[in-house]
Each structure stands twice: as C-alpha cells, then as structure tokens.
Amino acid sequence: MTAELVRGQNHPLPQARLEIRVSAGQPVVAGATLGDEHGTVRGVAQVAHPGAPQLPGLEVSRQAAADHRLAVDLGALSATVHRVNVLLALPTAVGFPSRFGAVAAPFVAVTTPEGEEVATFTLTGLDAEAAVVALELYRRGDAWKVRAVGQGYAGGLAELLADQGLGQAHELAAGIQEAVGRGLARSVAPPPPRTAEGERSRRAASPARQDAVRSNGAAADPAPAAPAGGPVRPAPEPAPPAAGPAAPAPDGGPIDYSHPRRRAAAPPPPPPAPPTRPEPAPHEPGQPPRPVAGDASGWSLEERLYNQVWGMFEDLARTVAAYRSAVDFAESRMEQELDKVLSDPRSRIGGAGDAARESARAKRDQLVEQARAVLDRDLAQLIAESEVVEPALPPSFARWDNPAWHAYRVPMEIPMALRIGDLHLPERPDLHIPLLVRLPLERGLWIDSGRTGSEAAMMMDTDQLRRQSMDTAVAHAARLLGSYPAGEFTVHVVDPAGSAQAALAPLVKSGVLAAPPAAGAQGVQTVLARLTERVDLVQMAIRAGASDALPPHVDTAEQLLIVNDFPHGFDDRAVTQLRYLADEGPSVGVHLMMVADREDASGYGPVLDPLWRSLLRITPVPDAHLADPWVGHPWTYEPLLAPPGSQVLWNVLSQVAAARRALGR
C-alpha cells in the first residue's frame, strides 16, 4: 500500500534498490547529496547533479526536465553515508520561472525498480523558494526510512548546499546551473501552453502587423509571448504515468493506445460553426482503434495535427523509457540472483551453481521478451498512426516529398509551426517523428558544420560537410519563405568569403533575397548595423506604445539573417552585435541562422558560450544530439533536404519571388 506522506512524516523502505520519480510539470533540476550522521555533506564529491550524475549507489538525471527518475541502491552506499537528500531546483536560464510558487506543486514518489509505489509526497506551500529538499532517505539502525522534508530556500541551490555544510556551495551551484544550461541548449522545447479556450499561443509577427490586426477589429491573441531565446514550457498539469502510452483496460479487454492528454475533445466553441474532431474509424472487436489524422484537441485541423504530432513524440519517448526501465530491472534482478549464488561457496561450482545461473538468465530473458512484446505493440500502433498522419500534414509540417509541397501556393496567413527535421530512436529507426518548432521562431538555428558531432560527419571531408551545411540552411530558409504570406518574411545572407555561392544559388537566382549576399568585413558591418537598428527602433516603439510610428524605411516583416563561415569577417564589434541580435532579436522578429563550426570560433573562449546556447543546434547529417523534454532520451536528428533531382525547392522559391514582385518588394 502506498504511503501518502505529509511534511515531516516518515515511512520505512522495504528494499535497497529504489527509484525516486519526480513530476514537476515544468523543467526542474534534480540532484542528491550524501550526508554523514549529522547530515553534513563533506565535499563536492558527495553531490550527484547533472554535471556529475553518478556516485556509488546513486544516479540522477543529466539535464533539467519535467519528469525525472533517480536510481538509488542503498546497499551500495558507503558506510559513512547516513542520509541521502533529494534536491529540486529551478534552472536559472532566461525564460524559466524564478520561484516554485509560480509553477505546479512538484510530486515525488519512491518506487521499486518495477514501478510499485512505496511512498509519495506532493510539495505544496512553496512560494519564493528556488530550491527545495524534497525527500530524505536516512539510516535507522540497520534499516532505511524516507522522510518528507519540503524545506525550501529562496537563495536557490547555493543556499541549500551551504545549509548542508558544503564549503564550496556557491561554486558548485554555479557549475550545476552551467551544466543545466548546456543541457537545455540541446533540448527540444515542448509545445507551449494553450489558453482555457483552446486557442494556441502565438505572437504577432511584428508590432506594425499587430496594430493592423487590432485596427481591423480582430481580437488580440490572449496568449503571452514566450521569452526571447528561452524554451517554451508546458502549462502546469499533473504528470502522466511514466509507464508508457499503452494501458490495459480494466476488464482485460483491448488496449487503449491514446495518450491521456490526446483523448480530450476540443472545447466547445461559440456557434454557429463548432469545430469537429474526426470520428474514429470502425475497428474490429478486440483490436486497437484505427488511427485518424487530427485525432487530438484543437480548433483547426492544423492545430489538431500539431498536437497529434507532439502526442506521438511523447508517446514514443515514454514507451521506450518504460522498455528501457524494464530491461534495466531485468538485468539488475539477474545480477542480484547471481550474487546470491556466488556468495555461497557451496553453489559456486558444480551442477547446482550452473542451474542457478541458467535460471537467473532465463528469468532475465523472459522479462526482456515481455517488455519487448509490449514495446513492439506500442510501436506498431505509432507506426500505423504515422502512416495516416504524414499524408495529411500541411506544407509547413510536411517533408519535401509530400504532395502538399508539389501543389504549393503562397499562403495567406502564417502557419502554426514549421518542420525542421525528423527524430527517431534506435529501438525503431524507421519510425520518424516530425520535429516541429513554433512560428514565429523563438530561438535561432545553428547548423553545425564541424566534424566533431557524429560518425557521419567524421566520414565527410570538411569542404563537403560545409557545402551540405549550407544546403541545409537554404532548405530551411526556403521553408520559412514558403510558409509566410508574401512580403511578410525577409532573408539576409552574410557570406564574408563568398564560399557559399553554389549553395546559395536557389535563393539568389530566384530573387527572394532582400539584397545580394553581403561579402567582406564591410558587408558584415552593414547588414548587422541595419538589423541592430531595426531591433532598437522596434523595441523603443513598443515601450513607447507607438509601434505604428516606425520610420518608413523600417521593414516590419520578420527578418532572417543567415551567417556563413562565422567568425570569418567578424571583428569584436560585429561579434557583439551578433550576440545582441541572438538575445534581443526574436522578440521583435529578427532571427539568426548560423552555419558555423564552433572550433573555428574557439579563440573567443567562453565569451561566445551564451550565443551557442541561445541557438537550437541542428546538423547537416544524422546525429544523436537532441533530447526530449519528458525523459531526456538522446534522439537522432535527420535534416530535411529536397529529394535529389527534385525541382520542388525552385518551384516554391519562384512562386514566393513572383508574389513579392507583385507587391513591389
């Protein structure tokens, strides 16, 4: 029976191997400290955190996430360890809440490795605290107990660690947050919250366009803008179970594969035209329901497809997490049984020992086979859903080979999101999940042209990799241009050495660029000065409440700056301006797309670290470097390029250019 603890209450622990599961609704940092009999932490080596996630008998998550699983083996701890404190802290990165009072109450559960709950604790009553000791596992004689603590610290991790007697508390806290910042830079942002009316959260594309909408009597979007450069976070809500998307029916009947948050019907809109959700296709009794494109909540088909894709992403993340956890449990159980066999000298050799070893391995294999059968069942349903969803996606969500792009027409409004690649896991590499980012872009893109990222990159020579990086940048720019209405998206290119002329040919020859690619240091300075001025003017106009009074020469369309071969052609002033655009630009419609090898800019040292972290790193070749926001799996990212020999890119760009010319752009 699960013990639901309140602050200060304790409960005995039934076994040494345990998991501590955290559900916070928002990305939090999870860690643990090992204390002596007085609760004192004797050094930084006694703290498990994202920068150093493993200690003997203890392992924590490597990044901030909404859900965590901490593995604890009390039997493997040193005899000098008497207390294990489980810590939660809020990331200090831009765009995250600074106090627990602004987020949903975290929920913590102590479970067995197979998921059976021992004790739970909901951390209510937090306000200004930025870090909290959630639980304490402590020795009582030869046994261990868990105590619900809930002690918060407004001073954050530094104050918490100092209170536990750690002398280097401030230095360690800064190092933990730095490691978390690096992890967040590679994490895929979850879908943003939606208002109670079900409307999507979107910023106006520009202050001038926002005023124009209001002057026409349209309702302003009630959802707040996401912070520039920061991740979009999901609305606080109870975390779904970590066991994966499939749950058995109470009567032992068919499995319901739908994610709990994807079964809710769309909220009833005002008459006379309520949005409808597709009715599920009839299916055979005893079989899972047939997938339907748009089987998610939302006002429009586009929004339902967007939410369905994210639901598939989460379902795959969680079902693979359940499979991997089951395999880990099977391995640990086999190790325990083998340890028992080897601990008895009489059974180490001979027939009894061999039989015990075979029995332990057979049990392990049986558990793994059962877990794989459940995984294969879930994967089959997700594959069937993907086969239905992919053909129904609108152009901005679709691959280049989708008929939606071949029948392309310049849109009349900005779509909800843009597909920038595909993601997959090694358990089923052929199941690709679209990687969708919201529009307008809230983070810039960094296309890594370096050879240190993956095996695929190492197999290519430098020139070939740089060319493919620019091809990827051009494909993304074409997608952005093709997703916006005519005249509402402007692309600038900085190519200081002129090394990307061949790759840039589709943009240049089609006439979609605002000006020819800027070359040389002077060209770099001119483009950066113009965009910096635009950011300054728009920010001042917004603060003054006069966004309709911008000078006539200011282009109110969204701006994209493609930078090739950074830092070639950039002096210190240009680097400062680039960092300014990365930080301040997204909130006023100026976005970066960097094509660069970080090693080329190593001479700047840590000065450029905030720049790299502010950008979403993608690669021109498949690379397992992105993490999901739920369980932190490393996902393999694959870029989207037009099929060889296809004219789809030229067709899209030529139509965009014709529409711009018709507007006099």
XYZ file of C-alpha atoms in Angstrom:
665
model
C 0.000 0.000 0.000
C 1.356 3.404 -0.952
C 2.042 5.818 1.911
C 0.972 9.374 1.061
C 3.319 11.438 3.183
C 2.885 14.934 4.549
C 5.732 17.250 5.514
C 7.772 15.685 8.354
C 6.230 12.200 8.110
C 8.442 9.143 7.599
C 7.952 5.632 6.261
C 10.141 2.506 6.239
C 11.750 1.438 2.972
C 11.221 -2.215 2.020
C 14.379 -2.799 -0.042
C 17.722 -1.341 -1.002
C 17.173 -0.782 -4.723
C 14.703 2.020 -5.353
C 13.708 4.688 -7.824
C 12.698 8.230 -6.967
C 10.362 9.638 -9.595
C 9.749 13.355 -9.894
C 6.937 15.026 -11.837
C 7.024 18.800 -11.839
C 5.087 19.985 -14.901
C 7.998 22.358 -15.609
C 11.679 21.589 -16.249
C 13.483 21.342 -12.898
C 16.966 20.275 -11.841
C 17.096 17.074 -9.783
C 20.056 16.051 -7.654
C 21.020 14.387 -4.402
C 23.537 14.860 -1.597
C 25.148 12.242 0.618
C 25.475 13.287 4.258
C 27.034 11.804 7.368
C 25.202 11.024 10.608
C 24.841 14.764 11.277
C 23.583 15.499 7.773
C 26.788 17.274 6.766
C 27.938 16.980 3.157
C 31.724 16.624 3.327
C 32.628 17.743 -0.204
C 31.534 18.257 -3.776
C 32.239 14.575 -4.453
C 29.214 13.797 -2.259
C 26.782 15.617 -4.557
C 25.151 13.986 -7.587
C 23.968 16.548 -10.125
C 23.617 16.944 -13.932
C 27.324 17.733 -14.281
C 28.330 14.627 -12.273
C 25.270 12.365 -12.351
C 26.736 9.150 -10.960
C 28.010 8.256 -7.492
C 28.327 4.792 -5.929
C 24.756 3.703 -5.296
C 23.201 6.821 -6.804
C 22.404 8.151 -10.273
C 20.469 11.296 -11.205
C 19.320 12.886 -14.458
C 21.817 14.607 -16.743
C 19.612 17.610 -17.553
C 16.632 19.635 -16.389
C 13.314 18.006 -17.278
C 9.688 17.941 -16.185
C 9.997 14.246 -15.199
C 12.947 12.527 -13.543
C 13.900 9.045 -12.414
C 16.672 8.838 -9.818
C 18.161 5.385 -9.188
C 19.224 4.559 -5.624
C 20.967 1.442 -4.311
C 21.183 1.909 -0.561
C 23.243 -1.252 -0.228
C 25.982 0.199 -2.438
C 26.405 3.392 -0.387
C 29.445 3.879 1.778
C 29.078 3.007 5.447
C 29.786 6.661 6.266
C 26.668 7.800 4.387
C 23.679 8.111 6.703
C 21.451 10.494 4.746
C 20.509 10.907 1.104
C 18.779 14.220 0.403
C 16.826 14.547 -2.851
C 17.031 18.114 -4.176
C 14.962 20.019 -6.722
C 15.892 23.417 -8.138
C 14.659 25.723 -10.860
C 17.012 26.453 -13.771
C 18.374 29.990 -13.781
C 18.359 30.218 -17.596
C 16.405 33.012 -19.259
C 12.709 32.284 -19.646
C 12.267 29.941 -16.663
C 10.307 30.830 -13.506
C 12.441 32.012 -10.616
C 10.328 30.583 -7.772
C 8.390 27.402 -7.111
C 5.302 29.435 -6.236
C 4.905 30.200 -9.941
C 4.730 26.532 -11.006
C 2.624 23.499 -10.182
C 3.456 21.685 -6.939
C 6.119 19.021 -7.656
C 5.171 15.401 -6.976
C 7.775 12.922 -5.736
C 7.333 9.151 -5.451
C 9.631 6.476 -4.038
C 9.098 3.285 -6.035
C 10.590 -0.121 -6.548
C 12.520 -0.595 -9.837
C 9.451 -2.228 -11.377
C 7.342 0.857 -10.594
C 5.427 -0.159 -7.439
C 4.974 2.961 -5.290
C 6.250 2.865 -1.712
C 5.659 6.466 -0.641
C 4.593 9.713 -2.307
C 4.855 13.370 -1.365
C 3.413 16.488 -3.006
C 5.443 19.618 -2.246
C 2.711 22.151 -1.573
C 3.032 25.559 0.074
C 6.160 26.697 -1.772
C 6.366 30.371 -2.736
C 9.613 32.330 -3.144
C 11.841 29.259 -2.931
C 14.080 28.469 -5.913
C 15.453 25.188 -4.488
C 13.981 22.615 -2.140
C 14.968 19.453 -0.280
C 12.107 17.165 -1.289
C 12.909 13.899 0.488
C 15.456 12.487 2.885
C 16.439 8.812 2.952
C 18.108 8.068 6.283
C 19.523 5.152 8.252
C 17.746 3.995 11.394
C 19.830 1.180 12.814
C 20.187 -1.455 10.104
C 17.148 -0.197 8.171
C 16.421 2.807 5.979
C 13.467 5.176 6.074
C 12.188 8.022 3.921
C 11.066 11.366 5.331
C 9.044 14.033 3.515
C 11.003 17.264 4.027
C 9.820 20.035 1.703
C 12.369 22.573 3.037
C 12.737 25.392 0.522
C 15.444 28.010 0.005
C 14.821 31.390 -1.595
C 18.572 31.687 -2.224
C 18.499 28.691 -4.532
C 20.984 25.840 -4.743
C 23.828 27.823 -3.225
C 21.883 28.480 -0.023
C 20.620 24.890 0.113
C 24.087 23.355 -0.269
C 25.599 25.802 2.209
C 22.925 24.835 4.749
C 24.118 21.236 4.456
C 27.644 22.273 5.392
C 29.253 22.300 1.952
C 32.083 24.823 1.863
C 32.143 25.240 -1.935
C 28.368 25.712 -2.185
C 28.362 28.810 -4.405
C 30.952 27.449 -6.843
C 29.177 24.091 -7.123
C 25.753 25.719 -7.573
C 27.135 27.848 -10.413
C 28.685 24.770 -12.025
C 25.411 22.832 -11.780
C 23.442 25.643 -13.429
C 26.074 25.907 -16.161
C 25.746 22.162 -16.862
C 21.972 22.547 -16.905
C 22.258 25.433 -19.365
C 24.301 23.260 -21.712
C 21.677 20.527 -21.476
C 18.804 22.930 -22.147
C 20.580 24.192 -25.253
C 20.250 20.719 -26.795
C 16.734 20.005 -25.558
C 13.724 20.152 -27.823
C 11.207 22.576 -26.371
C 7.806 21.048 -25.582
C 4.675 22.553 -27.122
C 3.642 25.833 -25.495
C 0.605 26.195 -23.257
C -2.801 26.936 -24.669
C -5.433 29.178 -23.122
C -8.510 27.746 -21.474
C -10.487 28.469 -24.619
C -8.168 26.136 -26.544
C -6.547 28.869 -28.585
C -2.897 28.490 -29.466
C -0.230 30.764 -28.057
C 1.203 32.927 -30.823
C 2.985 36.240 -31.004
C 2.095 38.759 -33.651
C 4.668 38.638 -36.438
C 5.565 42.300 -35.955
C 4.329 45.286 -33.922
C 3.060 47.017 -37.054
C 1.135 43.908 -38.153
C -0.276 43.518 -34.643
C -1.622 47.054 -34.688
C -3.079 46.489 -38.126
C -4.967 43.454 -36.851
C -6.319 45.380 -33.901
C -7.343 48.327 -36.057
C -9.398 45.942 -38.194
C -11.356 44.870 -35.142
C -9.885 41.395 -34.788
C -9.438 40.023 -31.325
C -5.917 40.212 -29.977
C -4.251 36.942 -29.129
C -4.646 36.428 -25.374
C -1.625 34.157 -25.014
C 1.579 35.824 -23.783
C 4.687 35.868 -25.896
C 7.405 33.427 -24.957
C 10.687 34.959 -23.770
C 13.296 35.542 -26.421
C 15.843 32.764 -26.650
C 14.153 30.734 -23.927
C 12.324 27.455 -24.265
C 8.570 27.278 -24.380
C 7.257 25.393 -21.381
C 4.092 23.349 -20.983
C 1.301 24.532 -18.737
C 1.428 23.104 -15.209
C -0.558 19.905 -15.055
C -0.310 16.543 -13.323
C 2.369 14.405 -14.939
C 1.156 11.350 -16.842
C 2.289 7.931 -15.668
C 5.810 7.025 -16.689
C 4.929 3.540 -17.807
C 4.270 4.490 -21.413
C 1.260 5.231 -23.558
C -0.400 1.849 -23.512
C -2.569 0.940 -20.537
C -4.592 -2.258 -20.138
C -8.345 -1.972 -19.961
C -9.844 -2.749 -16.520
C -11.702 -5.777 -17.864
C -8.670 -7.229 -19.592
C -10.008 -6.161 -22.980
C -8.249 -4.279 -25.762
C -5.509 -1.767 -25.132
C -6.203 1.965 -25.423
C -3.121 3.384 -27.111
C -4.151 7.035 -26.947
C -2.164 9.306 -24.684
C -4.387 10.656 -21.859
C -3.862 14.268 -22.972
C -4.748 13.364 -26.574
C -8.184 11.894 -25.837
C -9.863 15.096 -24.712
C -12.295 16.532 -27.220
C -11.814 20.070 -28.445
C -13.519 22.688 -26.229
C -16.953 23.718 -27.456
C -16.598 26.904 -29.495
C -19.245 29.562 -29.894
C -21.904 28.916 -32.554
C -22.610 28.770 -35.405
C -19.669 26.701 -36.662
C -18.278 24.457 -33.922
C -15.048 22.673 -34.869
C -15.397 18.957 -35.192
C -12.990 16.218 -34.398
C -12.769 13.292 -36.806
C -14.749 10.285 -35.708
C -12.583 7.195 -35.216
C -12.893 4.684 -37.995
C -14.708 1.481 -37.047
C -12.417 -1.294 -35.961
C -12.606 -4.959 -35.250
C -13.575 -6.001 -31.716
C -10.533 -6.736 -29.602
C -8.284 -4.613 -31.808
C -6.888 -1.143 -31.070
C -8.800 1.724 -32.699
C -7.677 2.664 -36.180
C -5.601 5.873 -36.210
C -7.194 9.043 -37.539
C -5.323 12.123 -38.753
C -6.134 15.045 -36.463
C -7.073 12.830 -33.504
C -6.228 15.479 -30.897
C -7.813 18.534 -29.351
C -7.753 21.871 -31.137
C -9.815 24.422 -33.022
C -8.496 23.791 -36.504
C -7.184 20.750 -38.341
C -3.734 22.349 -38.336
C -3.766 22.678 -34.557
C -5.103 19.161 -34.085
C -2.355 17.765 -36.311
C 0.253 19.787 -34.424
C -0.968 18.423 -31.073
C -1.187 14.906 -32.504
C 2.435 15.005 -33.688
C 3.570 16.145 -30.246
C 1.442 13.419 -28.676
C 3.164 10.831 -30.867
C 6.531 12.288 -29.859
C 5.662 11.963 -26.172
C 4.128 8.500 -26.572
C 7.268 7.181 -28.245
C 9.504 8.767 -25.607
C 7.557 7.254 -22.736
C 7.019 3.770 -24.170
C 10.752 3.469 -24.942
C 11.524 4.735 -21.424
C 9.272 2.011 -19.997
C 11.019 -0.625 -22.141
C 14.495 0.518 -21.142
C 13.489 0.629 -17.488
C 12.133 -2.920 -17.720
C 15.367 -4.131 -19.330
C 17.421 -2.431 -16.611
C 15.269 -4.073 -13.953
C 15.712 -7.492 -15.585
C 19.485 -7.030 -15.660
C 19.629 -5.866 -12.028
C 17.437 -8.770 -10.911
C 19.700 -11.245 -12.689
C 22.748 -9.643 -11.050
C 21.134 -9.957 -7.611
C 20.349 -13.632 -8.146
C 23.846 -14.322 -9.446
C 25.318 -12.500 -6.433
C 23.355 -14.796 -4.145
C 24.659 -17.830 -5.984
C 28.273 -16.656 -5.876
C 28.064 -15.643 -2.208
C 27.533 -19.268 -1.169
C 30.777 -21.247 -1.628
C 28.793 -24.465 -1.966
C 26.981 -23.283 -5.097
C 29.824 -21.545 -6.922
C 30.803 -24.685 -8.756
C 29.054 -27.837 -9.737
C 25.639 -28.595 -11.134
C 23.657 -26.538 -8.604
C 25.598 -23.382 -9.443
C 25.207 -23.874 -13.163
C 21.477 -24.478 -12.778
C 21.077 -21.318 -10.681
C 22.929 -19.268 -13.270
C 20.818 -20.664 -16.095
C 17.646 -19.956 -14.109
C 18.678 -16.340 -13.483
C 19.474 -15.779 -17.155
C 16.216 -17.433 -18.235
C 14.217 -15.126 -15.962
C 16.102 -12.147 -17.376
C 15.381 -13.229 -20.941
C 11.709 -13.789 -20.151
C 11.318 -10.299 -18.660
C 13.106 -8.716 -21.606
C 10.938 -10.621 -24.084
C 7.784 -9.486 -22.293
C 8.966 -5.868 -22.317
C 9.895 -6.105 -25.995
C 6.461 -7.510 -26.853
C 4.787 -4.524 -25.185
C 7.181 -2.152 -26.947
C 6.550 -3.764 -30.339
C 2.802 -3.492 -29.776
C 3.071 0.215 -28.962
C 5.445 0.837 -31.867
C 3.082 -0.886 -34.289
C 0.277 1.441 -33.248
C 2.507 4.515 -33.560
C 3.704 3.416 -36.997
C 0.096 2.988 -38.124
C -0.688 6.454 -36.783
C 2.348 7.947 -38.533
C 1.289 6.404 -41.850
C -2.071 8.152 -41.527
C -0.774 11.484 -40.235
C 2.111 12.087 -42.667
C -0.006 12.411 -45.847
C -2.427 14.762 -44.055
C 0.182 17.289 -42.924
C 0.068 20.836 -44.331
C 3.138 22.075 -46.255
C 4.904 23.666 -43.283
C 4.604 20.357 -41.344
C 5.416 18.084 -44.280
C 8.555 16.641 -45.859
C 9.704 17.979 -49.212
C 8.452 14.855 -50.989
C 4.904 15.375 -49.710
C 2.383 16.283 -52.455
C 1.449 19.325 -50.376
C 4.707 20.988 -51.481
C 4.307 19.990 -55.120
C 0.886 21.686 -55.140
C 2.284 24.673 -53.268
C 0.626 28.077 -53.309
C 1.772 31.134 -51.343
C -0.218 31.090 -48.086
C -2.494 33.864 -46.866
C -1.592 33.501 -43.176
C 1.296 32.334 -41.017
C 1.109 28.632 -40.105
C 1.313 27.409 -36.560
C 4.681 25.678 -36.809
C 7.496 24.625 -39.124
C 9.089 21.213 -39.588
C 12.870 21.457 -39.396
C 13.767 17.766 -39.383
C 12.872 14.286 -38.171
C 13.650 12.478 -34.921
C 13.958 8.765 -34.231
C 15.201 6.352 -31.562
C 17.417 3.273 -32.047
C 14.626 0.902 -30.962
C 12.804 1.672 -34.247
C 14.895 3.852 -36.593
C 12.267 3.783 -39.347
C 9.646 5.477 -37.130
C 10.288 9.166 -37.733
C 8.640 11.883 -35.656
C 8.454 15.364 -37.245
C 10.402 17.980 -35.296
C 8.085 20.992 -35.271
C 9.043 24.445 -33.961
C 6.532 27.190 -33.401
C 6.273 30.223 -35.639
C 7.400 32.936 -35.287
C 10.712 31.363 -34.294
C 11.580 31.771 -30.635
C 15.179 30.524 -30.930
C 17.670 30.905 -33.705
C 19.122 27.883 -35.506
C 22.754 26.797 -35.518
C 23.647 24.385 -38.318
C 26.841 22.776 -37.066
C 29.341 22.398 -39.903
C 32.006 20.859 -37.649
C 33.296 17.289 -37.928
C 33.216 16.508 -34.199
C 29.489 15.911 -33.866
C 28.834 12.429 -35.238
C 30.285 9.477 -37.126
C 28.500 10.596 -40.288
C 30.227 13.980 -40.054
C 33.609 12.347 -39.459
C 33.220 10.359 -42.668
C 32.927 13.539 -44.760
C 35.713 15.934 -45.675
C 35.497 19.498 -44.428
C 34.500 21.110 -47.724
C 31.777 18.545 -48.378
C 30.367 18.999 -44.877
C 30.336 22.797 -45.185
C 28.552 22.581 -48.533
C 25.928 20.245 -47.101
C 25.505 22.594 -44.127
C 24.742 25.483 -46.474
C 22.374 23.276 -48.491
C 20.542 22.571 -45.239
C 20.411 26.284 -44.417
C 18.996 27.102 -47.858
C 16.352 24.380 -47.482
C 15.281 25.803 -44.109
C 15.216 29.339 -45.497
C 13.059 28.159 -48.398
C 10.660 26.502 -45.962
C 10.378 29.706 -43.954
C 9.862 31.842 -47.044
C 7.267 29.402 -48.344
C 5.392 29.303 -45.035
C 4.845 33.056 -44.698
C 2.455 35.224 -46.722
C 4.053 37.271 -49.479
C 6.159 40.126 -48.173
C 5.993 39.073 -44.532
C 9.392 37.356 -44.336
C 12.734 38.820 -45.426
C 16.019 36.923 -45.723
C 19.507 38.450 -45.473
C 22.718 36.491 -46.107
C 26.217 37.194 -44.814
C 28.887 35.222 -46.703
C 32.138 37.086 -45.942
C 34.432 34.959 -48.120
C 31.909 34.171 -50.835
C 32.436 30.455 -50.232
C 28.726 29.554 -50.408
C 27.899 30.877 -53.870
C 26.915 27.488 -55.278
C 24.718 26.554 -52.294
C 23.052 29.991 -52.274
C 22.164 29.844 -55.989
C 18.471 28.940 -55.416
C 17.980 31.974 -53.156
C 19.971 34.342 -55.344
C 18.672 33.315 -58.774
C 15.038 33.139 -57.677
C 15.204 36.733 -56.414
C 13.805 36.100 -52.933
C 16.678 37.789 -51.078
C 16.350 41.363 -49.865
C 19.844 42.086 -51.264
C 22.755 40.091 -52.677
C 24.751 38.139 -50.087
C 26.998 40.519 -48.120
C 30.718 39.838 -48.581
C 33.773 41.080 -46.715
C 34.051 42.769 -43.338
C 32.307 45.896 -44.630
C 29.336 43.891 -45.864
C 29.081 42.170 -42.493
C 29.079 45.530 -40.687
C 26.419 46.977 -42.972
C 23.938 44.123 -42.533
C 24.475 43.864 -38.773
C 24.101 47.620 -38.323
C 20.829 47.637 -40.266
C 19.311 44.766 -38.275
C 20.568 46.122 -34.952
C 18.948 49.449 -35.751
C 15.678 47.679 -36.545
C 15.726 45.848 -33.205
C 16.410 49.107 -31.341
C 13.687 51.061 -33.144
C 11.018 48.405 -32.717
C 11.856 47.949 -29.033
C 11.637 51.711 -28.423
C 8.348 51.896 -30.333
C 6.859 49.083 -28.267
C 7.982 50.623 -24.972
C 6.507 53.971 -26.040
C 3.276 52.374 -27.213
C 3.803 53.824 -30.679
C 4.551 50.801 -32.842
C 2.565 52.409 -35.665
C 5.018 55.320 -35.795
C 8.068 53.462 -37.070
C 10.139 55.245 -39.722
C 9.140 54.376 -43.301
C 12.447 52.657 -44.057
C 11.939 50.033 -41.307
C 10.874 46.693 -42.770
C 8.154 45.350 -40.472
C 8.348 41.841 -41.923
C 10.028 39.036 -39.992
C 13.784 39.082 -40.658
C 16.129 36.102 -41.001
C 19.902 36.552 -41.085
C 21.874 33.602 -42.480
C 25.524 33.770 -41.398
C 28.078 31.560 -43.159
C 31.665 30.850 -42.100
C 31.428 32.567 -38.725
C 33.658 34.133 -37.343
C 35.410 34.920 -40.647
C 34.878 38.618 -41.424
C 33.688 39.426 -37.872
C 35.603 41.821 -35.632
C 34.856 42.278 -31.931
C 32.154 44.877 -32.611
C 30.437 42.607 -35.130
C 30.541 39.687 -32.678
C 28.905 41.885 -30.015
C 26.183 42.913 -32.462
C 25.573 39.272 -33.407
C 25.156 38.308 -29.761
C 22.756 41.229 -29.324
C 20.636 40.031 -32.243
C 20.575 36.486 -30.860
C 19.388 37.716 -27.447
C 17.034 40.574 -28.351
C 16.063 39.839 -31.941
C 13.489 37.028 -31.649
C 11.106 39.092 -29.513
C 10.863 41.735 -32.261
C 11.046 39.494 -35.312
C 14.770 39.236 -36.091
C 16.125 35.685 -36.215
C 19.538 34.067 -36.735
C 20.551 31.013 -38.737
C 24.234 30.324 -38.125
C 26.229 27.943 -40.327
C 29.403 27.542 -38.319
C 31.947 25.205 -36.792
C 32.344 26.037 -33.118
C 36.007 25.107 -33.265
C 36.609 27.966 -35.716
C 35.457 30.413 -33.023
C 37.380 28.774 -30.168
C 39.687 31.798 -29.973
C 36.880 33.773 -28.334
C 36.809 31.330 -25.431
C 33.731 31.365 -23.143
C 32.587 34.752 -24.480
C 30.513 33.030 -27.158
C 29.064 30.302 -24.919
C 25.791 32.246 -24.390
C 25.478 32.644 -28.163
C 25.757 28.902 -28.856
C 23.354 28.076 -26.001
C 20.754 30.529 -27.289
C 20.556 28.696 -30.632
C 18.999 25.317 -31.377
C 21.812 23.151 -32.736
C 20.925 21.020 -35.740
C 23.213 19.151 -38.105
C 23.502 18.582 -41.862
C 23.878 14.827 -41.273
C 22.099 12.425 -38.878
C 23.311 12.950 -35.322
C 22.003 11.842 -31.896
C 22.313 15.149 -30.031
C 18.790 16.350 -29.229
C 16.897 15.401 -26.073
C 13.167 15.235 -25.488
C 11.639 17.311 -22.653
C 9.991 14.362 -20.866
C 12.541 11.651 -20.111
C 15.686 13.046 -21.756
C 16.298 10.358 -24.401
C 19.013 11.263 -26.920
C 17.183 11.370 -30.271
C 18.798 11.096 -33.670
C 18.060 14.200 -35.712
C 17.847 13.948 -39.507
C 17.739 17.117 -41.635
C 15.156 17.722 -44.338
C 16.547 18.158 -47.849
C 14.734 18.141 -51.170
C 14.959 14.768 -52.973
C 17.861 14.590 -55.467
C 16.804 15.926 -58.856
C 13.585 17.438 -57.498
C 12.551 20.931 -58.597
C 10.299 21.473 -55.586
C 12.698 23.997 -53.991
C 12.885 26.089 -57.170
C 9.118 25.899 -57.610
C 8.469 27.204 -54.080
C 11.058 29.979 -54.308
C 9.901 31.094 -57.748
C 6.317 31.436 -56.505
C 7.484 33.374 -53.436
C 9.561 35.693 -55.643
C 6.637 36.289 -58.017
C 4.350 37.127 -55.102
C 6.954 39.557 -53.723
C 7.290 41.278 -57.084
C 3.527 41.634 -57.308
C 3.675 43.537 -54.026
C 6.548 45.704 -55.247
C 9.095 44.112 -52.898
